[in-house]
Amino acid sequence: MARITAGVASSHIPAIGAALDNDKTGEPYWQPVFAGFEWVKRWEVEEKPDVVILVYNDHASAFDANLIPTFAIACGERFRPADEGWGPRPVPEVEGHPDLAWHIAQSCILDEFDMTIINELDVDHGLTVPLSVMFGQPAAWPAKVIPLAVNVVTYPPPSGNRCWRLGEAIVKAVASFREDLNVQIWGTGGMSHQLQGMRAGLINKAWDQRFLDDLTADPERLRTMPHIEYLREAGSEGIELVMWLIMRGALGAEPEELHRFYHVPASNTAVGHIVLRPAEATPAAA
Ligand code: DHB
Ligand code: FE
């Protein structure tokens, strides 16, 4: 049986990818950012996930105003890094897991989540930067990846509670897949940031820290938090954090917090990262 053994979250700031791709990780500005991901890189080597369900948002790379799926699951064999204006990132292609992805699509749709199914998808920094910070710079990614794209770019994004319940439907889907697979679910994006307008550069450290605290200990508050609070407190792009609730909803009650990292600044945003173990999961090595 497949099982979800961990939930991982991190920001997906494109400048982090550019720093890696251009060998700047040792520079004084970047050193503390990458130091914050050393723990998870070692941990992932031990965990050896077979598949990562990677919840992310596309930034007008694969979708634009012509097509705005709220939840889209990618069921293809492989996904190329997207060209976001300066050529694709020099990172490996992403290998999918079509059998598990179709199974999750079927289970979620029959559970009344009307997922969009995508077979061809180029994946942008929202997906490739988290892979880089968690897995480093290997010749091939060590896990298969099921991209799950969420609309947080065009109003209205899904509610936090809807995201949470999708996480619950996903863990049920994974648990009914017969193959023995070690599956992780990642939530990406955030934390507080605003890229445009009068408040560009907004960072709210206290609000970010409370979001991290509550993700483990008081998720009920986050489930019902209205969109306007993300916007007001965490900036216009802070809404990306609703995607972390899909990850969290898949972990059930009282997960254990294994690791946390928070740092400001990277580009003009806050970096957040957390690793959670569901109460009922057994570590991969056990
Ligand atoms: C930036 C872009 C993002 O998509 C994001 O989530 C954070 C930062 C940026 O362009 O700096
Ligand atoms: Fe983003």
PDB file of C-alpha atoms and ligand atoms in Angstrom:
ATOM      1  CA  MET A   1       0.000   0.000   0.000  1.00  0.00           C
ATOM      2  CA  ALA A   2       1.189   3.520  -0.730  1.00  0.00           C
ATOM      3  CA  ARG A   3       1.451   5.859   2.243  1.00  0.00           C
ATOM      4  CA  ILE A   4       2.202   9.493   2.958  1.00  0.00           C
ATOM      5  CA  THR A   5       5.220   9.531   5.272  1.00  0.00           C
ATOM      6  CA  ALA A   6       5.889  13.268   5.526  1.00  0.00           C
ATOM      7  CA  GLY A   7       4.731  16.746   4.628  1.00  0.00           C
ATOM      8  CA  VAL A   8       7.269  19.342   3.595  1.00  0.00           C
ATOM      9  CA  ALA A   9       6.779  23.027   2.817  1.00  0.00           C
ATOM     10  CA  SER A  10       8.981  25.758   1.475  1.00  0.00           C
ATOM     11  CA  SER A  11       8.968  29.049  -0.356  1.00  0.00           C
ATOM     12  CA  HIS A  12       9.813  28.858  -4.066  1.00  0.00           C
ATOM     13  CA  ILE A  13      11.602  32.175  -4.639  1.00  0.00           C
ATOM     14  CA  PRO A  14      13.065  32.183  -8.175  1.00  0.00           C
ATOM     15  CA  ALA A  15      16.233  34.043  -7.072  1.00  0.00           C
ATOM     16  CA  ILE A  16      17.125  30.983  -4.941  1.00  0.00           C
ATOM     17  CA  GLY A  17      17.103  28.896  -8.129  1.00  0.00           C
ATOM     18  CA  ALA A  18      19.181  31.516  -9.942  1.00  0.00           C
ATOM     19  CA  ALA A  19      21.712  31.613  -7.064  1.00  0.00           C
ATOM     20  CA  LEU A  20      22.080  27.826  -7.272  1.00  0.00           C
ATOM     21  CA  ASP A  21      22.275  27.731 -11.045  1.00  0.00           C
ATOM     22  CA  ASN A  22      24.926  30.494 -11.089  1.00  0.00           C
ATOM     23  CA  ASP A  23      27.118  29.094  -8.273  1.00  0.00           C
ATOM     24  CA  LYS A  24      26.374  31.886  -5.813  1.00  0.00           C
ATOM     25  CA  THR A  25      25.333  29.741  -2.849  1.00  0.00           C
ATOM     26  CA  GLY A  26      28.537  30.512  -0.916  1.00  0.00           C
ATOM     27  CA  GLU A  27      28.167  34.302  -1.200  1.00  0.00           C
ATOM     28  CA  PRO A  28      27.501  36.065   2.139  1.00  0.00           C
ATOM     29  CA  TYR A  29      23.975  37.075   1.065  1.00  0.00           C
ATOM     30  CA  TRP A  30      22.994  33.548   0.063  1.00  0.00           C
ATOM     31  CA  GLN A  31      24.970  31.432   2.532  1.00  0.00           C
ATOM     32  CA  PRO A  32      22.378  31.661   5.376  1.00  0.00           C
ATOM     33  CA  VAL A  33      19.541  30.820   2.972  1.00  0.00           C
ATOM     34  CA  PHE A  34      21.155  27.616   1.746  1.00  0.00           C
ATOM     35  CA  ALA A  35      22.397  26.713   5.242  1.00  0.00           C
ATOM     36  CA  GLY A  36      18.709  26.573   6.219  1.00  0.00           C
ATOM     37  CA  PHE A  37      18.124  23.716   3.761  1.00  0.00           C
ATOM     38  CA  GLU A  38      21.132  21.561   4.681  1.00  0.00           C
ATOM     39  CA  TRP A  39      19.116  19.598   7.257  1.00  0.00           C
ATOM     40  CA  VAL A  40      16.345  18.660   4.796  1.00  0.00           C
ATOM     41  CA  LYS A  41      18.801  17.645   2.077  1.00  0.00           C
ATOM     42  CA  ARG A  42      20.443  15.138   4.445  1.00  0.00           C
ATOM     43  CA  TRP A  43      17.025  13.977   5.694  1.00  0.00           C
ATOM     44  CA  GLU A  44      15.688  13.413   2.167  1.00  0.00           C
ATOM     45  CA  VAL A  45      18.692  11.177   1.372  1.00  0.00           C
ATOM     46  CA  GLU A  46      17.655   8.972   4.310  1.00  0.00           C
ATOM     47  CA  GLU A  47      13.915   9.127   3.615  1.00  0.00           C
ATOM     48  CA  LYS A  48      14.202   8.121  -0.057  1.00  0.00           C
ATOM     49  CA  PRO A  49      10.657   9.044  -1.112  1.00  0.00           C
ATOM     50  CA  ASP A  50       9.462   7.205  -4.217  1.00  0.00           C
ATOM     51  CA  VAL A  51       7.000   9.928  -5.173  1.00  0.00           C
ATOM     52  CA  VAL A  52       6.442  13.555  -4.214  1.00  0.00           C
ATOM     53  CA  ILE A  53       2.994  15.073  -4.662  1.00  0.00           C
ATOM     54  CA  LEU A  54       4.187  18.613  -5.249  1.00  0.00           C
ATOM     55  CA  VAL A  55       1.525  21.244  -4.606  1.00  0.00           C
ATOM     56  CA  TYR A  56       2.591  24.459  -6.305  1.00  0.00           C
ATOM     57  CA  ASN A  57       1.344  27.330  -8.402  1.00  0.00           C
ATOM     58  CA  ASP A  58       2.164  28.126 -11.977  1.00  0.00           C
ATOM     59  CA  HIS A  59       3.121  31.782 -12.552  1.00  0.00           C
ATOM     60  CA  ALA A  60       1.643  32.342 -16.037  1.00  0.00           C
ATOM     61  CA  SER A  61       4.162  29.865 -17.515  1.00  0.00           C
ATOM     62  CA  ALA A  62       1.848  26.963 -18.415  1.00  0.00           C
ATOM     63  CA  PHE A  63      -1.497  28.696 -17.842  1.00  0.00           C
ATOM     64  CA  ASP A  64      -2.595  32.224 -18.597  1.00  0.00           C
ATOM     65  CA  ALA A  65      -5.846  34.162 -18.514  1.00  0.00           C
ATOM     66  CA  ASN A  66      -7.278  31.766 -21.128  1.00  0.00           C
ATOM     67  CA  LEU A  67      -7.231  28.787 -18.796  1.00  0.00           C
ATOM     68  CA  ILE A  68      -7.421  29.029 -14.998  1.00  0.00           C
ATOM     69  CA  PRO A  69      -7.895  25.640 -13.332  1.00  0.00           C
ATOM     70  CA  THR A  70      -8.390  25.853  -9.571  1.00  0.00           C
ATOM     71  CA  PHE A  71      -6.837  22.422  -8.924  1.00  0.00           C
ATOM     72  CA  ALA A  72      -4.970  20.635 -11.718  1.00  0.00           C
ATOM     73  CA  ILE A  73      -3.184  17.289 -11.391  1.00  0.00           C
ATOM     74  CA  ALA A  74      -0.488  16.395 -13.890  1.00  0.00           C
ATOM     75  CA  CYS A  75      -0.708  12.801 -15.065  1.00  0.00           C
ATOM     76  CA  GLY A  76       2.023  12.844 -17.749  1.00  0.00           C
ATOM     77  CA  GLU A  77       5.221  10.764 -17.964  1.00  0.00           C
ATOM     78  CA  ARG A  78       7.566  13.748 -17.708  1.00  0.00           C
ATOM     79  CA  PHE A  79       7.586  17.512 -17.409  1.00  0.00           C
ATOM     80  CA  ARG A  80      10.187  19.934 -18.759  1.00  0.00           C
ATOM     81  CA  PRO A  81      11.449  22.980 -16.834  1.00  0.00           C
ATOM     82  CA  ALA A  82       9.613  25.996 -18.247  1.00  0.00           C
ATOM     83  CA  ASP A  83      11.267  28.886 -20.058  1.00  0.00           C
ATOM     84  CA  GLU A  84      10.279  31.842 -17.878  1.00  0.00           C
ATOM     85  CA  GLY A  85      11.936  34.428 -20.112  1.00  0.00           C
ATOM     86  CA  TRP A  86      15.652  33.669 -19.776  1.00  0.00           C
ATOM     87  CA  GLY A  87      15.722  30.020 -20.849  1.00  0.00           C
ATOM     88  CA  PRO A  88      14.695  26.959 -18.849  1.00  0.00           C
ATOM     89  CA  ARG A  89      16.574  26.345 -15.563  1.00  0.00           C
ATOM     90  CA  PRO A  90      19.471  23.903 -16.068  1.00  0.00           C
ATOM     91  CA  VAL A  91      17.850  21.238 -13.885  1.00  0.00           C
ATOM     92  CA  PRO A  92      16.757  17.685 -14.753  1.00  0.00           C
ATOM     93  CA  GLU A  93      13.421  16.944 -16.364  1.00  0.00           C
ATOM     94  CA  VAL A  94      10.790  15.950 -13.846  1.00  0.00           C
ATOM     95  CA  GLU A  95       9.594  12.365 -14.079  1.00  0.00           C
ATOM     96  CA  GLY A  96       5.912  11.852 -13.293  1.00  0.00           C
ATOM     97  CA  HIS A  97       4.046   8.854 -11.892  1.00  0.00           C
ATOM     98  CA  PRO A  98       1.083   8.491 -14.263  1.00  0.00           C
ATOM     99  CA  ASP A  99      -0.444   5.455 -12.519  1.00  0.00           C
ATOM    100  CA  LEU A 100      -0.574   7.089  -9.080  1.00  0.00           C
ATOM    101  CA  ALA A 101      -1.556  10.459 -10.544  1.00  0.00           C
ATOM    102  CA  TRP A 102      -4.516   8.961 -12.441  1.00  0.00           C
ATOM    103  CA  HIS A 103      -5.507   7.017  -9.341  1.00  0.00           C
ATOM    104  CA  ILE A 104      -5.477  10.217  -7.250  1.00  0.00           C
ATOM    105  CA  ALA A 105      -7.420  12.056  -9.975  1.00  0.00           C
ATOM    106  CA  GLN A 106     -10.055   9.316 -10.056  1.00  0.00           C
ATOM    107  CA  SER A 107     -10.338   9.039  -6.290  1.00  0.00           C
ATOM    108  CA  CYS A 108     -10.553  12.823  -5.766  1.00  0.00           C
ATOM    109  CA  ILE A 109     -13.074  13.354  -8.578  1.00  0.00           C
ATOM    110  CA  LEU A 110     -15.298  10.554  -7.269  1.00  0.00           C
ATOM    111  CA  ASP A 111     -14.883  12.226  -3.864  1.00  0.00           C
ATOM    112  CA  GLU A 112     -16.414  15.370  -5.444  1.00  0.00           C
ATOM    113  CA  PHE A 113     -13.213  17.352  -6.073  1.00  0.00           C
ATOM    114  CA  ASP A 114     -13.430  18.354  -9.731  1.00  0.00           C
ATOM    115  CA  MET A 115      -9.751  18.155 -10.613  1.00  0.00           C
ATOM    116  CA  THR A 116      -8.469  19.289 -13.994  1.00  0.00           C
ATOM    117  CA  ILE A 117      -6.310  16.566 -15.566  1.00  0.00           C
ATOM    118  CA  ILE A 118      -3.197  17.739 -17.447  1.00  0.00           C
ATOM    119  CA  ASN A 119      -0.979  15.531 -19.550  1.00  0.00           C
ATOM    120  CA  GLU A 120       1.464  18.098 -20.945  1.00  0.00           C
ATOM    121  CA  LEU A 121       2.960  20.664 -18.605  1.00  0.00           C
ATOM    122  CA  ASP A 122       6.166  22.678 -18.392  1.00  0.00           C
ATOM    123  CA  VAL A 123       6.975  23.350 -14.742  1.00  0.00           C
ATOM    124  CA  ASP A 124       8.195  26.767 -13.562  1.00  0.00           C
ATOM    125  CA  HIS A 125      10.145  27.998 -10.509  1.00  0.00           C
ATOM    126  CA  GLY A 126       7.132  27.221  -8.306  1.00  0.00           C
ATOM    127  CA  LEU A 127       7.961  23.516  -8.721  1.00  0.00           C
ATOM    128  CA  THR A 128      11.665  23.394  -9.638  1.00  0.00           C
ATOM    129  CA  VAL A 129      12.998  25.647  -6.835  1.00  0.00           C
ATOM    130  CA  PRO A 130      11.523  23.444  -4.071  1.00  0.00           C
ATOM    131  CA  LEU A 131      13.060  20.383  -5.812  1.00  0.00           C
ATOM    132  CA  SER A 132      16.440  22.145  -5.825  1.00  0.00           C
ATOM    133  CA  VAL A 133      16.392  23.173  -2.172  1.00  0.00           C
ATOM    134  CA  MET A 134      15.244  19.735  -1.004  1.00  0.00           C
ATOM    135  CA  PHE A 135      17.340  17.542  -3.312  1.00  0.00           C
ATOM    136  CA  GLY A 136      20.318  19.735  -4.283  1.00  0.00           C
ATOM    137  CA  GLN A 137      21.799  19.459  -7.750  1.00  0.00           C
ATOM    138  CA  PRO A 138      21.638  15.770  -8.814  1.00  0.00           C
ATOM    139  CA  ALA A 139      21.910  14.554 -12.414  1.00  0.00           C
ATOM    140  CA  ALA A 140      18.365  13.179 -12.086  1.00  0.00           C
ATOM    141  CA  TRP A 141      15.734  13.960  -9.433  1.00  0.00           C
ATOM    142  CA  PRO A 142      15.716  11.125  -6.876  1.00  0.00           C
ATOM    143  CA  ALA A 143      11.901  10.869  -6.737  1.00  0.00           C
ATOM    144  CA  LYS A 144       9.039  10.853  -9.184  1.00  0.00           C
ATOM    145  CA  VAL A 145       6.879  13.938  -8.966  1.00  0.00           C
ATOM    146  CA  ILE A 146       3.151  14.493  -9.377  1.00  0.00           C
ATOM    147  CA  PRO A 147       2.646  18.228  -9.967  1.00  0.00           C
ATOM    148  CA  LEU A 148      -0.552  19.541  -8.427  1.00  0.00           C
ATOM    149  CA  ALA A 149      -1.125  23.105  -9.608  1.00  0.00           C
ATOM    150  CA  VAL A 150      -3.375  25.455  -7.629  1.00  0.00           C
ATOM    151  CA  ASN A 151      -4.685  28.776  -8.852  1.00  0.00           C
ATOM    152  CA  VAL A 152      -3.472  31.477  -6.465  1.00  0.00           C
ATOM    153  CA  VAL A 153      -2.725  34.000  -9.213  1.00  0.00           C
ATOM    154  CA  THR A 154      -6.176  35.057 -10.411  1.00  0.00           C
ATOM    155  CA  TYR A 155      -9.002  35.837  -7.996  1.00  0.00           C
ATOM    156  CA  PRO A 156     -10.688  33.758  -6.603  1.00  0.00           C
ATOM    157  CA  PRO A 157      -8.229  31.227  -5.218  1.00  0.00           C
ATOM    158  CA  PRO A 158      -9.658  28.250  -3.301  1.00  0.00           C
ATOM    159  CA  SER A 159     -10.396  28.734   0.406  1.00  0.00           C
ATOM    160  CA  GLY A 160      -8.046  27.382   3.055  1.00  0.00           C
ATOM    161  CA  ASN A 161     -10.700  24.916   4.158  1.00  0.00           C
ATOM    162  CA  ARG A 162     -11.183  23.634   0.597  1.00  0.00           C
ATOM    163  CA  CYS A 163      -7.420  23.147   0.340  1.00  0.00           C
ATOM    164  CA  TRP A 164      -7.384  21.281   3.654  1.00  0.00           C
ATOM    165  CA  ARG A 165     -10.176  18.970   2.526  1.00  0.00           C
ATOM    166  CA  LEU A 166      -8.402  18.273  -0.753  1.00  0.00           C
ATOM    167  CA  GLY A 167      -5.422  17.170   1.354  1.00  0.00           C
ATOM    168  CA  GLU A 168      -7.726  14.779   3.199  1.00  0.00           C
ATOM    169  CA  ALA A 169      -9.015  13.394  -0.130  1.00  0.00           C
ATOM    170  CA  ILE A 170      -5.437  12.955  -1.361  1.00  0.00           C
ATOM    171  CA  VAL A 171      -4.282  10.948   1.651  1.00  0.00           C
ATOM    172  CA  LYS A 172      -7.318   8.695   1.216  1.00  0.00           C
ATOM    173  CA  ALA A 173      -6.467   8.257  -2.476  1.00  0.00           C
ATOM    174  CA  VAL A 174      -2.830   7.420  -1.746  1.00  0.00           C
ATOM    175  CA  ALA A 175      -3.804   4.897   0.940  1.00  0.00           C
ATOM    176  CA  SER A 176      -5.968   3.027  -1.582  1.00  0.00           C
ATOM    177  CA  PHE A 177      -3.165   2.645  -4.168  1.00  0.00           C
ATOM    178  CA  ARG A 178      -1.976  -0.935  -4.092  1.00  0.00           C
ATOM    179  CA  GLU A 179       1.704  -0.502  -4.909  1.00  0.00           C
ATOM    180  CA  ASP A 180       4.014  -0.100  -1.920  1.00  0.00           C
ATOM    181  CA  LEU A 181       5.217   3.493  -2.280  1.00  0.00           C
ATOM    182  CA  ASN A 182       6.808   5.991   0.094  1.00  0.00           C
ATOM    183  CA  VAL A 183       4.985   9.212  -0.802  1.00  0.00           C
ATOM    184  CA  GLN A 184       5.630  12.728   0.454  1.00  0.00           C
ATOM    185  CA  ILE A 185       3.372  15.720  -0.035  1.00  0.00           C
ATOM    186  CA  TRP A 186       4.921  19.164  -0.386  1.00  0.00           C
ATOM    187  CA  GLY A 187       3.233  22.549  -0.066  1.00  0.00           C
ATOM    188  CA  THR A 188       5.111  25.416  -1.653  1.00  0.00           C
ATOM    189  CA  GLY A 189       5.041  29.198  -2.078  1.00  0.00           C
ATOM    190  CA  GLY A 190       4.871  31.973   0.500  1.00  0.00           C
ATOM    191  CA  MET A 191       5.726  33.231   3.006  1.00  0.00           C
ATOM    192  CA  SER A 192       4.831  36.919   3.329  1.00  0.00           C
ATOM    193  CA  HIS A 193       5.689  38.780   0.147  1.00  0.00           C
ATOM    194  CA  GLN A 194       4.302  41.364  -2.207  1.00  0.00           C
ATOM    195  CA  LEU A 195       5.970  41.771  -5.575  1.00  0.00           C
ATOM    196  CA  GLN A 196       4.156  44.824  -6.876  1.00  0.00           C
ATOM    197  CA  GLY A 197       2.319  48.023  -6.025  1.00  0.00           C
ATOM    198  CA  MET A 198       2.671  50.483  -3.156  1.00  0.00           C
ATOM    199  CA  ARG A 199       3.452  47.758  -0.603  1.00  0.00           C
ATOM    200  CA  ALA A 200       6.061  45.894  -2.715  1.00  0.00           C
ATOM    201  CA  GLY A 201       8.639  44.338  -0.412  1.00  0.00           C
ATOM    202  CA  LEU A 202       6.209  43.859   2.489  1.00  0.00           C
ATOM    203  CA  ILE A 203       7.433  41.305   5.047  1.00  0.00           C
ATOM    204  CA  ASN A 204       5.525  40.386   8.213  1.00  0.00           C
ATOM    205  CA  LYS A 205       7.800  38.230  10.366  1.00  0.00           C
ATOM    206  CA  ALA A 206       5.428  37.940  13.329  1.00  0.00           C
ATOM    207  CA  TRP A 207       2.547  36.820  11.107  1.00  0.00           C
ATOM    208  CA  ASP A 208       4.773  34.296   9.275  1.00  0.00           C
ATOM    209  CA  GLN A 209       6.024  32.812  12.555  1.00  0.00           C
ATOM    210  CA  ARG A 210       2.484  32.428  13.834  1.00  0.00           C
ATOM    211  CA  PHE A 211       1.474  30.703  10.589  1.00  0.00           C
ATOM    212  CA  LEU A 212       4.334  28.218  11.123  1.00  0.00           C
ATOM    213  CA  ASP A 213       3.353  27.690  14.771  1.00  0.00           C
ATOM    214  CA  ASP A 214      -0.305  27.159  13.921  1.00  0.00           C
ATOM    215  CA  LEU A 215       0.387  24.854  10.989  1.00  0.00           C
ATOM    216  CA  THR A 216       1.441  22.217  13.520  1.00  0.00           C
ATOM    217  CA  ALA A 217      -0.439  23.195  16.649  1.00  0.00           C
ATOM    218  CA  ASP A 218      -3.617  25.130  15.760  1.00  0.00           C
ATOM    219  CA  PRO A 219      -4.493  24.447  12.129  1.00  0.00           C
ATOM    220  CA  GLU A 220      -8.211  25.103  12.760  1.00  0.00           C
ATOM    221  CA  ARG A 221      -7.454  28.845  12.798  1.00  0.00           C
ATOM    222  CA  LEU A 222      -5.734  28.569   9.421  1.00  0.00           C
ATOM    223  CA  ARG A 223      -8.545  26.534   7.839  1.00  0.00           C
ATOM    224  CA  THR A 224     -10.990  29.367   8.346  1.00  0.00           C
ATOM    225  CA  MET A 225      -8.648  32.313   7.780  1.00  0.00           C
ATOM    226  CA  PRO A 226     -10.184  34.506   5.056  1.00  0.00           C
ATOM    227  CA  HIS A 227      -8.261  35.478   1.913  1.00  0.00           C
ATOM    228  CA  ILE A 228      -8.296  39.120   2.959  1.00  0.00           C
ATOM    229  CA  GLU A 229      -6.126  38.340   5.988  1.00  0.00           C
ATOM    230  CA  TYR A 230      -3.414  36.812   3.808  1.00  0.00           C
ATOM    231  CA  LEU A 231      -3.568  39.868   1.579  1.00  0.00           C
ATOM    232  CA  ARG A 232      -3.547  42.421   4.372  1.00  0.00           C
ATOM    233  CA  GLU A 233      -0.999  40.741   6.638  1.00  0.00           C
ATOM    234  CA  ALA A 234       1.210  38.764   4.266  1.00  0.00           C
ATOM    235  CA  GLY A 235       1.025  40.825   1.063  1.00  0.00           C
ATOM    236  CA  SER A 236      -0.596  40.071  -2.275  1.00  0.00           C
ATOM    237  CA  GLU A 237       1.538  36.963  -2.928  1.00  0.00           C
ATOM    238  CA  GLY A 238       1.208  35.721   0.673  1.00  0.00           C
ATOM    239  CA  ILE A 239      -1.939  33.969  -0.557  1.00  0.00           C
ATOM    240  CA  GLU A 240       0.371  31.260  -1.946  1.00  0.00           C
ATOM    241  CA  LEU A 241       0.367  29.919   1.628  1.00  0.00           C
ATOM    242  CA  VAL A 242      -3.101  28.385   1.192  1.00  0.00           C
ATOM    243  CA  MET A 243      -1.262  25.657  -0.724  1.00  0.00           C
ATOM    244  CA  TRP A 244       0.499  24.638   2.492  1.00  0.00           C
ATOM    245  CA  LEU A 245      -2.937  23.681   3.835  1.00  0.00           C
ATOM    246  CA  ILE A 246      -3.315  20.960   1.170  1.00  0.00           C
ATOM    247  CA  MET A 247      -0.111  19.424   2.536  1.00  0.00           C
ATOM    248  CA  ARG A 248      -1.253  19.919   6.124  1.00  0.00           C
ATOM    249  CA  GLY A 249      -4.734  18.489   5.477  1.00  0.00           C
ATOM    250  CA  ALA A 250      -3.084  15.280   4.255  1.00  0.00           C
ATOM    251  CA  LEU A 251      -1.267  14.741   7.584  1.00  0.00           C
ATOM    252  CA  GLY A 252      -4.173  14.351  10.018  1.00  0.00           C
ATOM    253  CA  ALA A 253      -4.171  15.297  13.702  1.00  0.00           C
ATOM    254  CA  GLU A 254      -1.046  16.215  15.655  1.00  0.00           C
ATOM    255  CA  PRO A 255       1.841  15.666  13.264  1.00  0.00           C
ATOM    256  CA  GLU A 256       5.336  15.974  14.682  1.00  0.00           C
ATOM    257  CA  GLU A 257       7.390  18.981  13.630  1.00  0.00           C
ATOM    258  CA  LEU A 258      10.789  17.619  12.588  1.00  0.00           C
ATOM    259  CA  HIS A 259      12.370  20.814  11.331  1.00  0.00           C
ATOM    260  CA  ARG A 260      11.738  24.498  10.719  1.00  0.00           C
ATOM    261  CA  PHE A 261      13.622  27.351   9.064  1.00  0.00           C
ATOM    262  CA  TYR A 262      12.723  31.015   8.595  1.00  0.00           C
ATOM    263  CA  HIS A 263      14.896  33.728   7.099  1.00  0.00           C
ATOM    264  CA  VAL A 264      14.565  37.255   5.712  1.00  0.00           C
ATOM    265  CA  PRO A 265      15.413  38.350   3.088  1.00  0.00           C
ATOM    266  CA  ALA A 266      15.832  36.375  -0.102  1.00  0.00           C
ATOM    267  CA  SER A 267      15.106  38.585  -3.075  1.00  0.00           C
ATOM    268  CA  ASN A 268      12.490  40.860  -1.472  1.00  0.00           C
ATOM    269  CA  THR A 269      10.658  38.073   0.314  1.00  0.00           C
ATOM    270  CA  ALA A 270      10.683  35.900   3.435  1.00  0.00           C
ATOM    271  CA  VAL A 271      11.837  32.268   3.183  1.00  0.00           C
ATOM    272  CA  GLY A 272       9.901  29.687   5.208  1.00  0.00           C
ATOM    273  CA  HIS A 273      10.384  25.949   5.429  1.00  0.00           C
ATOM    274  CA  ILE A 274       8.910  23.213   7.632  1.00  0.00           C
ATOM    275  CA  VAL A 275       9.003  19.399   7.764  1.00  0.00           C
ATOM    276  CA  LEU A 276       6.189  17.444   9.410  1.00  0.00           C
ATOM    277  CA  ARG A 277       5.683  13.770  10.123  1.00  0.00           C
ATOM    278  CA  PRO A 278       2.096  12.479  10.356  1.00  0.00           C
ATOM    279  CA  ALA A 279       1.373  10.794  13.680  1.00  0.00           C
ATOM    280  CA  GLU A 280       0.635   7.446  12.079  1.00  0.00           C
ATOM    281  CA  ALA A 281       3.496   7.316   9.586  1.00  0.00           C
ATOM    282  CA  THR A 282       6.395   4.987   9.988  1.00  0.00           C
ATOM    283  CA  PRO A 283       9.717   6.354   8.738  1.00  0.00           C
ATOM    284  CA  ALA A 284      10.795   4.895   5.407  1.00  0.00           C
ATOM    285  CA  ALA A 285      13.743   3.097   6.949  1.00  0.00           C
ATOM    286  CA  ALA A 286      11.672   1.385   9.664  1.00  0.00           C
TER     287      ALA A 286
HETATM  288  C1  DHB B   1       9.300  35.983  -6.362  1.00  0.00           C
HETATM  289  C2  DHB B   1       8.436  35.254  -7.176  1.00  0.00           C
HETATM  290  C3  DHB B   1       7.593  34.309  -6.620  1.00  0.00           C
HETATM  291  O1  DHB B   1       6.780  33.543  -7.389  1.00  0.00           O
HETATM  292  C4  DHB B   1       7.573  34.107  -5.262  1.00  0.00           C
HETATM  293  O2  DHB B   1       6.694  33.206  -4.781  1.00  0.00           O
HETATM  294  C5  DHB B   1       8.431  34.827  -4.439  1.00  0.00           C
HETATM  295  C6  DHB B   1       9.292  35.762  -5.007  1.00  0.00           C
HETATM  296  C7  DHB B   1      10.208  36.983  -6.973  1.00  0.00           C
HETATM  297  O3  DHB B   1      10.106  37.231  -8.173  1.00  0.00           O
HETATM  298  O4  DHB B   1      11.059  37.527  -6.243  1.00  0.00           O
HETATM  299 FE    FE B   2       5.362  32.487  -6.309  1.00  0.00          FE
END
